[in-house]
Amino acid sequence: MTFPRIDLRSDTVTQPDDGMRAAMAAAEVGDDVLDHDPTMRELEERAADLLGMAAALWVPSGTMGNLIALMHHLERGDRYLAPRAAHVLEAELGSGAWLAGGMPQPLDWSAGPGRIAPEDLRVHLGGDGPYYTLRTRLLCLENTHNFAGGAVTPPDEHAKLVALAADAGVRVHLDGARIWNAAVALGVPPAALTVGVDTVQVCLSKGLGAPVGSLVCGSAEFVAEARRLRKMLGGGVRQGGVLAAAGLLALDRVPELAADHANAARLADGLAALGWQVAKPETNIVIAAVPDTRHALATLDGLGVAAVAVPGGVRFVTHRDVTTADIDEALARIRADSTRTG
């Protein structure tokens, strides 16, 4: 039997709807490399304001945004700290080391999934040593933490980590690809989650429906340099307003992420009722521990439910293109299969 596919691999699979496509088609555009595309400028100014930052720059991907920040903050051989399994460590092909010249140092999740305890960070920040010791120059935080199941770092914990870094003369970059999810889950404005950081990257194509694009934000001086680095990395965009128009509409949809969180909780509860080992989701990512990831994914694929592998388990991500009815249908298929094979 062939089932209609329910795609829970990632919130990046969202499609631009008719309204977004119409906005893209009608966008006012200009050559962003030469004159700064007017719609791109509008998006950047709006995003910077939402995030409490001085300025912002549109980039084609979150990976490029993170890389630009690392290239700006690090000199060759400098160490940067990040929570274990952070995106900058595990999912960006080592570009932080290869292109930014940094030495990555993962930190254990001592304060909960995806989160660093202040006392552990203090140890790793260290102090001045002999000339041949590594210089720790940057702390990379991630909110929400993807591979920790969309785990959220609340403002008070964030503030403690940022303060410790500042006291040690260490700059802070926040990978906020899903900061919108964190803000919705906590019921706070996004700017409450960027306090004290030097730079932040946010994504427009994860759950918000934009087809492509992220922003990297910081001081006006940083963004001027980031524009140069973007060009160096091949990210110069000509009539970028076509894509920026999608981003502007995406920002209007941030409150709608609450529905994705509710669907993730519904999925997790349903899987747990079927005997799956599932961590309670904080946002829109559900991690299920399974004894055989390959077998689990193959079974799900046969049921028309698409998910992805993570270490020790399977990841499901809810998004605007998956309805509550789809979640119930996915659970019904899994239930029927377990009854048949159990």
Short mmCIF file of C-alpha atoms in Angstrom, two decimals:
data_model
loop_
_atom_site.label_atom_id
_atom_site.label_comp_id
_atom_site.label_asym_id
_atom_site.label_seq_id
_atom_site.Cartn_x
_atom_site.Cartn_y
_atom_site.Cartn_z
CA MET A 1 0.00 0.00 0.00
CA THR A 2 1.29 3.46 -0.91
CA PHE A 3 0.60 6.26 1.57
CA PRO A 4 0.53 10.00 0.87
CA ARG A 5 3.77 11.38 2.28
CA ILE A 6 3.84 13.28 5.57
CA ASP A 7 7.18 15.10 5.57
CA LEU A 8 8.56 15.56 9.08
CA ARG A 9 12.23 15.64 8.12
CA SER A 10 12.68 19.36 8.83
CA ASP A 11 10.90 22.69 8.97
CA THR A 12 13.04 23.68 5.98
CA VAL A 13 10.70 21.73 3.67
CA THR A 14 8.00 24.40 3.97
CA GLN A 15 6.76 25.77 0.66
CA PRO A 16 6.04 29.45 -0.10
CA ASP A 17 2.27 29.78 -0.39
CA ASP A 18 0.36 31.78 -2.99
CA GLY A 19 0.45 34.96 -0.93
CA MET A 20 4.21 34.75 -0.50
CA ARG A 21 4.75 34.01 -4.19
CA ALA A 22 2.62 37.04 -5.06
CA ALA A 23 4.68 39.25 -2.73
CA MET A 24 7.88 37.99 -4.35
CA ALA A 25 6.54 38.69 -7.83
CA ALA A 26 5.53 42.25 -6.89
CA ALA A 27 8.72 43.14 -4.98
CA GLU A 28 10.53 46.38 -5.66
CA VAL A 29 14.09 45.42 -6.55
CA GLY A 30 17.49 46.93 -7.26
CA ASP A 31 21.08 45.71 -7.52
CA ASP A 32 21.94 44.92 -3.91
CA VAL A 33 25.67 44.67 -4.67
CA LEU A 34 25.77 48.17 -6.19
CA ASP A 35 22.95 50.19 -4.63
CA HIS A 36 21.42 48.09 -1.82
CA ASP A 37 18.14 46.63 -3.00
CA PRO A 38 15.28 48.60 -1.38
CA THR A 39 13.25 45.58 -0.27
CA MET A 40 16.39 43.94 1.09
CA ARG A 41 17.11 47.10 3.08
CA GLU A 42 13.57 47.09 4.49
CA LEU A 43 13.91 43.47 5.60
CA GLU A 44 17.31 44.06 7.20
CA GLU A 45 16.13 47.11 9.11
CA ARG A 46 13.01 45.35 10.35
CA ALA A 47 14.94 42.26 11.45
CA ALA A 48 17.57 44.32 13.27
CA ASP A 49 14.82 46.14 15.15
CA LEU A 50 13.04 42.89 16.11
CA LEU A 51 16.29 41.44 17.41
CA GLY A 52 17.49 44.53 19.26
CA MET A 53 20.59 44.82 17.07
CA ALA A 54 22.01 47.87 15.32
CA ALA A 55 22.09 46.42 11.83
CA ALA A 56 21.50 43.25 9.79
CA LEU A 57 22.59 41.67 6.52
CA TRP A 58 20.64 39.16 4.43
CA VAL A 59 22.61 36.03 3.54
CA PRO A 60 21.61 33.00 1.44
CA SER A 61 21.95 30.52 4.30
CA GLY A 62 22.38 30.21 8.03
CA THR A 63 25.65 28.39 7.50
CA MET A 64 27.01 31.39 5.62
CA GLY A 65 25.73 33.73 8.33
CA ASN A 66 27.45 31.72 11.06
CA LEU A 67 30.63 31.49 9.01
CA ILE A 68 30.72 35.24 8.41
CA ALA A 69 30.43 35.82 12.16
CA LEU A 70 33.22 33.34 12.92
CA MET A 71 35.46 34.84 10.24
CA HIS A 72 34.90 38.26 11.77
CA HIS A 73 35.52 37.22 15.37
CA LEU A 74 38.39 34.75 15.02
CA GLU A 75 42.00 34.93 14.00
CA ARG A 76 43.73 31.81 12.74
CA GLY A 77 44.21 29.33 15.58
CA ASP A 78 41.79 30.98 18.02
CA ARG A 79 39.55 28.66 20.01
CA TYR A 80 35.78 28.97 19.97
CA LEU A 81 33.44 27.29 22.43
CA ALA A 82 30.03 25.84 21.64
CA PRO A 83 27.61 23.38 23.25
CA ARG A 84 28.14 19.80 22.18
CA ALA A 85 26.46 18.94 18.86
CA ALA A 86 25.87 22.61 18.05
CA HIS A 87 25.14 23.29 14.39
CA VAL A 88 28.45 25.17 13.99
CA LEU A 89 30.23 22.00 15.16
CA GLU A 90 28.24 19.21 13.54
CA ALA A 91 26.40 20.47 10.46
CA GLU A 92 28.56 23.08 8.72
CA LEU A 93 31.27 20.85 7.25
CA GLY A 94 34.01 22.17 9.52
CA SER A 95 33.90 25.60 7.89
CA GLY A 96 34.61 27.24 11.26
CA ALA A 97 38.01 25.54 11.21
CA TRP A 98 38.58 25.37 7.46
CA LEU A 99 37.59 28.89 6.42
CA ALA A 100 37.46 30.87 9.67
CA GLY A 101 40.63 29.24 11.02
CA GLY A 102 39.17 28.52 14.45
CA MET A 103 39.76 25.64 16.84
CA PRO A 104 36.37 24.26 17.97
CA GLN A 105 35.85 23.17 21.57
CA PRO A 106 32.55 21.42 22.41
CA LEU A 107 31.15 21.89 25.91
CA ASP A 108 28.99 19.30 27.71
CA TRP A 109 25.27 19.84 28.29
CA SER A 110 25.70 20.29 32.03
CA ALA A 111 22.61 22.50 32.51
CA GLY A 112 20.18 20.36 30.51
CA PRO A 113 19.79 19.36 26.85
CA GLY A 114 21.77 21.76 24.66
CA ARG A 115 22.64 24.05 27.58
CA ILE A 116 25.94 24.93 29.29
CA ALA A 117 26.18 25.49 33.04
CA PRO A 118 27.85 28.83 33.93
CA GLU A 119 30.36 27.13 36.24
CA ASP A 120 31.54 24.88 33.39
CA LEU A 121 31.80 27.79 31.00
CA ARG A 122 33.91 29.68 33.53
CA VAL A 123 36.45 26.83 33.56
CA HIS A 124 36.73 26.77 29.77
CA LEU A 125 37.01 30.52 29.39
CA GLY A 126 40.25 30.25 31.36
CA GLY A 127 42.70 33.12 31.46
CA ASP A 128 45.97 34.29 30.04
CA GLY A 129 48.62 31.61 29.67
CA PRO A 130 51.98 31.17 27.96
CA TYR A 131 52.22 32.38 24.37
CA TYR A 132 51.83 28.83 23.04
CA THR A 133 48.45 28.18 24.66
CA LEU A 134 45.20 28.48 22.73
CA ARG A 135 43.43 31.82 22.91
CA THR A 136 39.72 31.50 23.59
CA ARG A 137 38.10 34.32 21.62
CA LEU A 138 34.48 33.33 21.01
CA LEU A 139 31.50 31.63 22.62
CA CYS A 140 28.88 30.28 20.19
CA LEU A 141 25.45 29.70 21.68
CA GLU A 142 22.48 28.08 19.90
CA ASN A 143 18.84 28.84 20.70
CA THR A 144 16.94 26.67 20.05
CA HIS A 145 19.47 23.83 20.01
CA ASN A 146 18.65 21.67 17.00
CA PHE A 147 20.23 18.35 17.94
CA ALA A 148 19.09 18.68 21.54
CA GLY A 149 15.52 18.46 20.29
CA GLY A 150 14.79 22.15 19.86
CA ALA A 151 15.83 22.89 23.45
CA VAL A 152 15.35 26.47 24.63
CA THR A 153 17.76 28.58 26.68
CA PRO A 154 15.76 31.08 28.76
CA PRO A 155 16.84 34.74 29.11
CA ASP A 156 18.22 34.42 32.66
CA GLU A 157 20.55 31.54 31.72
CA HIS A 158 21.55 33.32 28.52
CA ALA A 159 22.41 36.47 30.51
CA LYS A 160 24.69 34.57 32.90
CA LEU A 161 26.64 32.97 30.05
CA VAL A 162 27.00 36.23 28.15
CA ALA A 163 28.14 38.06 31.29
CA LEU A 164 30.82 35.46 32.00
CA ALA A 165 32.10 35.72 28.43
CA ALA A 166 32.18 39.51 28.60
CA ASP A 167 34.12 39.43 31.87
CA ALA A 168 36.69 37.17 30.18
CA GLY A 169 36.96 39.39 27.10
CA VAL A 170 35.33 36.69 24.96
CA ARG A 171 32.84 37.70 22.27
CA VAL A 172 29.52 35.92 21.79
CA HIS A 173 27.84 34.76 18.60
CA LEU A 174 24.31 33.38 18.81
CA ASP A 175 23.14 30.85 16.24
CA GLY A 176 19.50 31.82 16.42
CA ALA A 177 18.33 29.91 13.37
CA ARG A 178 15.20 29.02 15.35
CA ILE A 179 15.21 31.95 17.77
CA TRP A 180 11.65 32.66 16.65
CA ASN A 181 10.60 29.28 18.07
CA ALA A 182 12.40 30.04 21.33
CA ALA A 183 10.69 33.42 21.63
CA VAL A 184 7.25 31.93 20.99
CA ALA A 185 7.83 29.07 23.44
CA LEU A 186 8.95 31.46 26.18
CA GLY A 187 6.42 34.18 25.39
CA VAL A 188 9.12 36.85 25.10
CA PRO A 189 10.18 39.17 22.27
CA PRO A 190 13.12 37.88 20.20
CA ALA A 191 15.27 40.78 21.43
CA ALA A 192 15.05 39.37 24.96
CA LEU A 193 17.12 36.41 23.73
CA THR A 194 19.92 38.41 22.09
CA VAL A 195 20.86 40.65 25.01
CA GLY A 196 24.63 41.08 25.24
CA VAL A 197 25.60 39.12 22.14
CA ASP A 198 27.97 40.60 19.59
CA THR A 199 26.37 38.89 16.60
CA VAL A 200 23.35 36.72 15.87
CA GLN A 201 22.20 34.68 12.88
CA VAL A 202 18.50 34.03 12.29
CA CYS A 203 16.76 31.94 9.65
CA LEU A 204 13.71 32.80 7.55
CA SER A 205 13.22 29.42 5.84
CA LYS A 206 12.76 27.23 8.93
CA GLY A 207 9.05 27.01 9.56
CA LEU A 208 8.20 30.51 8.34
CA GLY A 209 7.72 29.51 4.71
CA ALA A 210 10.39 31.63 3.00
CA PRO A 211 12.11 29.65 0.24
CA VAL A 212 15.63 30.79 1.17
CA GLY A 213 17.48 33.22 3.37
CA SER A 214 18.88 34.11 6.77
CA LEU A 215 20.15 37.30 8.38
CA VAL A 216 23.30 37.98 10.34
CA CYS A 217 23.10 40.92 12.73
CA GLY A 218 25.38 42.99 14.91
CA SER A 219 26.86 46.47 15.07
CA ALA A 220 26.90 48.74 12.03
CA GLU A 221 30.66 48.19 11.81
CA PHE A 222 30.21 44.43 11.89
CA VAL A 223 27.57 44.48 9.15
CA ALA A 224 29.79 46.64 6.93
CA GLU A 225 32.51 44.01 7.25
CA ALA A 226 29.97 41.19 6.92
CA ARG A 227 28.87 42.60 3.54
CA ARG A 228 32.46 42.35 2.38
CA LEU A 229 32.79 38.79 3.71
CA ARG A 230 29.50 37.78 2.08
CA LYS A 231 30.85 38.93 -1.27
CA MET A 232 34.10 37.07 -0.64
CA LEU A 233 32.10 33.88 -0.05
CA GLY A 234 30.10 34.30 -3.23
CA GLY A 235 27.01 35.67 -1.53
CA GLY A 236 26.58 38.93 -3.43
CA VAL A 237 22.91 39.19 -4.38
CA ARG A 238 21.70 41.36 -7.24
CA GLN A 239 17.91 41.82 -7.32
CA GLY A 240 17.59 40.26 -3.89
CA GLY A 241 14.31 41.98 -3.14
CA VAL A 242 12.48 39.05 -4.69
CA LEU A 243 13.76 36.92 -1.81
CA ALA A 244 13.58 39.69 0.79
CA ALA A 245 9.86 40.11 0.10
CA ALA A 246 9.38 36.49 1.18
CA GLY A 247 11.40 37.22 4.30
CA LEU A 248 9.25 40.20 5.24
CA LEU A 249 6.11 38.09 5.02
CA ALA A 250 7.85 35.29 6.93
CA LEU A 251 8.44 37.63 9.88
CA ASP A 252 4.69 38.28 10.07
CA ARG A 253 4.19 34.56 10.65
CA VAL A 254 6.34 34.11 13.74
CA PRO A 255 3.32 33.85 16.12
CA GLU A 256 1.99 30.97 14.02
CA LEU A 257 4.89 28.80 15.19
CA ALA A 258 2.86 28.07 18.32
CA ALA A 259 0.75 25.69 16.21
CA ASP A 260 3.88 23.75 15.26
CA HIS A 261 4.83 23.46 18.93
CA ALA A 262 1.36 22.12 19.76
CA ASN A 263 1.64 19.57 16.95
CA ALA A 264 5.06 18.47 18.19
CA ALA A 265 3.65 17.90 21.67
CA ARG A 266 0.75 15.97 20.14
CA LEU A 267 3.15 13.79 18.15
CA ALA A 268 5.38 13.14 21.16
CA ASP A 269 2.43 12.17 23.36
CA GLY A 270 1.11 9.86 20.67
CA LEU A 271 4.44 8.14 20.16
CA ALA A 272 4.93 7.76 23.92
CA ALA A 273 1.50 6.12 24.17
CA LEU A 274 2.69 3.61 21.57
CA GLY A 275 5.74 2.75 23.67
CA TRP A 276 8.33 4.95 21.96
CA GLN A 277 11.00 6.58 24.13
CA VAL A 278 10.37 10.25 23.43
CA ALA A 279 11.73 13.38 25.06
CA LYS A 280 9.07 16.00 25.77
CA PRO A 281 9.57 18.71 23.11
CA GLU A 282 10.01 22.34 24.08
CA THR A 283 9.37 23.62 20.57
CA ASN A 284 8.83 21.90 17.21
CA ILE A 285 11.43 19.10 17.28
CA VAL A 286 10.68 15.60 18.56
CA ILE A 287 13.55 13.20 19.27
CA ALA A 288 12.71 9.53 19.70
CA ALA A 289 15.30 7.03 20.92
CA VAL A 290 15.22 3.79 18.93
CA PRO A 291 17.35 0.63 19.12
CA ASP A 292 17.94 0.51 15.35
CA THR A 293 17.77 3.87 13.59
CA ARG A 294 18.07 2.45 10.09
CA HIS A 295 15.24 -0.01 10.66
CA ALA A 296 13.04 2.66 12.26
CA LEU A 297 13.53 5.05 9.34
CA ALA A 298 12.84 2.31 6.81
CA THR A 299 9.64 1.37 8.62
CA LEU A 300 8.51 4.99 8.79
CA ASP A 301 9.34 5.49 5.13
CA GLY A 302 7.16 2.50 4.26
CA LEU A 303 4.35 4.18 6.13
CA GLY A 304 4.82 7.42 4.21
CA VAL A 305 6.21 9.25 7.26
CA ALA A 306 9.53 10.99 6.53
CA ALA A 307 11.97 11.63 9.39
CA VAL A 308 15.76 11.84 9.75
CA ALA A 309 18.42 10.10 11.80
CA VAL A 310 20.12 11.70 14.77
CA PRO A 311 22.67 10.00 17.05
CA GLY A 312 20.79 7.23 18.84
CA GLY A 313 17.41 8.03 17.44
CA VAL A 314 15.01 9.59 14.98
CA ARG A 315 14.08 13.27 14.61
CA PHE A 316 10.65 14.56 13.61
CA VAL A 317 10.11 18.28 12.95
CA THR A 318 6.68 19.86 12.75
CA HIS A 319 6.06 22.89 10.52
CA ARG A 320 3.40 25.05 8.87
CA ASP A 321 2.86 22.60 5.99
CA VAL A 322 1.89 19.75 8.35
CA THR A 323 -1.53 19.97 9.96
CA THR A 324 -2.88 18.46 13.16
CA ALA A 325 -4.79 16.03 10.95
CA ASP A 326 -1.48 14.99 9.38
CA ILE A 327 -0.01 14.32 12.83
CA ASP A 328 -3.00 12.19 13.74
CA GLU A 329 -2.72 10.32 10.45
CA ALA A 330 0.99 9.65 11.01
CA LEU A 331 0.24 8.28 14.46
CA ALA A 332 -2.59 6.14 13.10
CA ARG A 333 -0.26 4.60 10.52
CA ILE A 334 2.41 3.87 13.14
CA ARG A 335 -0.21 2.42 15.50
CA ALA A 336 -1.62 0.18 12.80
CA ASP A 337 1.84 -1.03 11.85
CA SER A 338 2.81 -1.79 15.45
CA THR A 339 -0.45 -3.73 15.91
CA ARG A 340 0.19 -5.70 12.74
CA THR A 341 3.83 -6.50 13.49
CA GLY A 342 3.58 -6.69 17.29
#
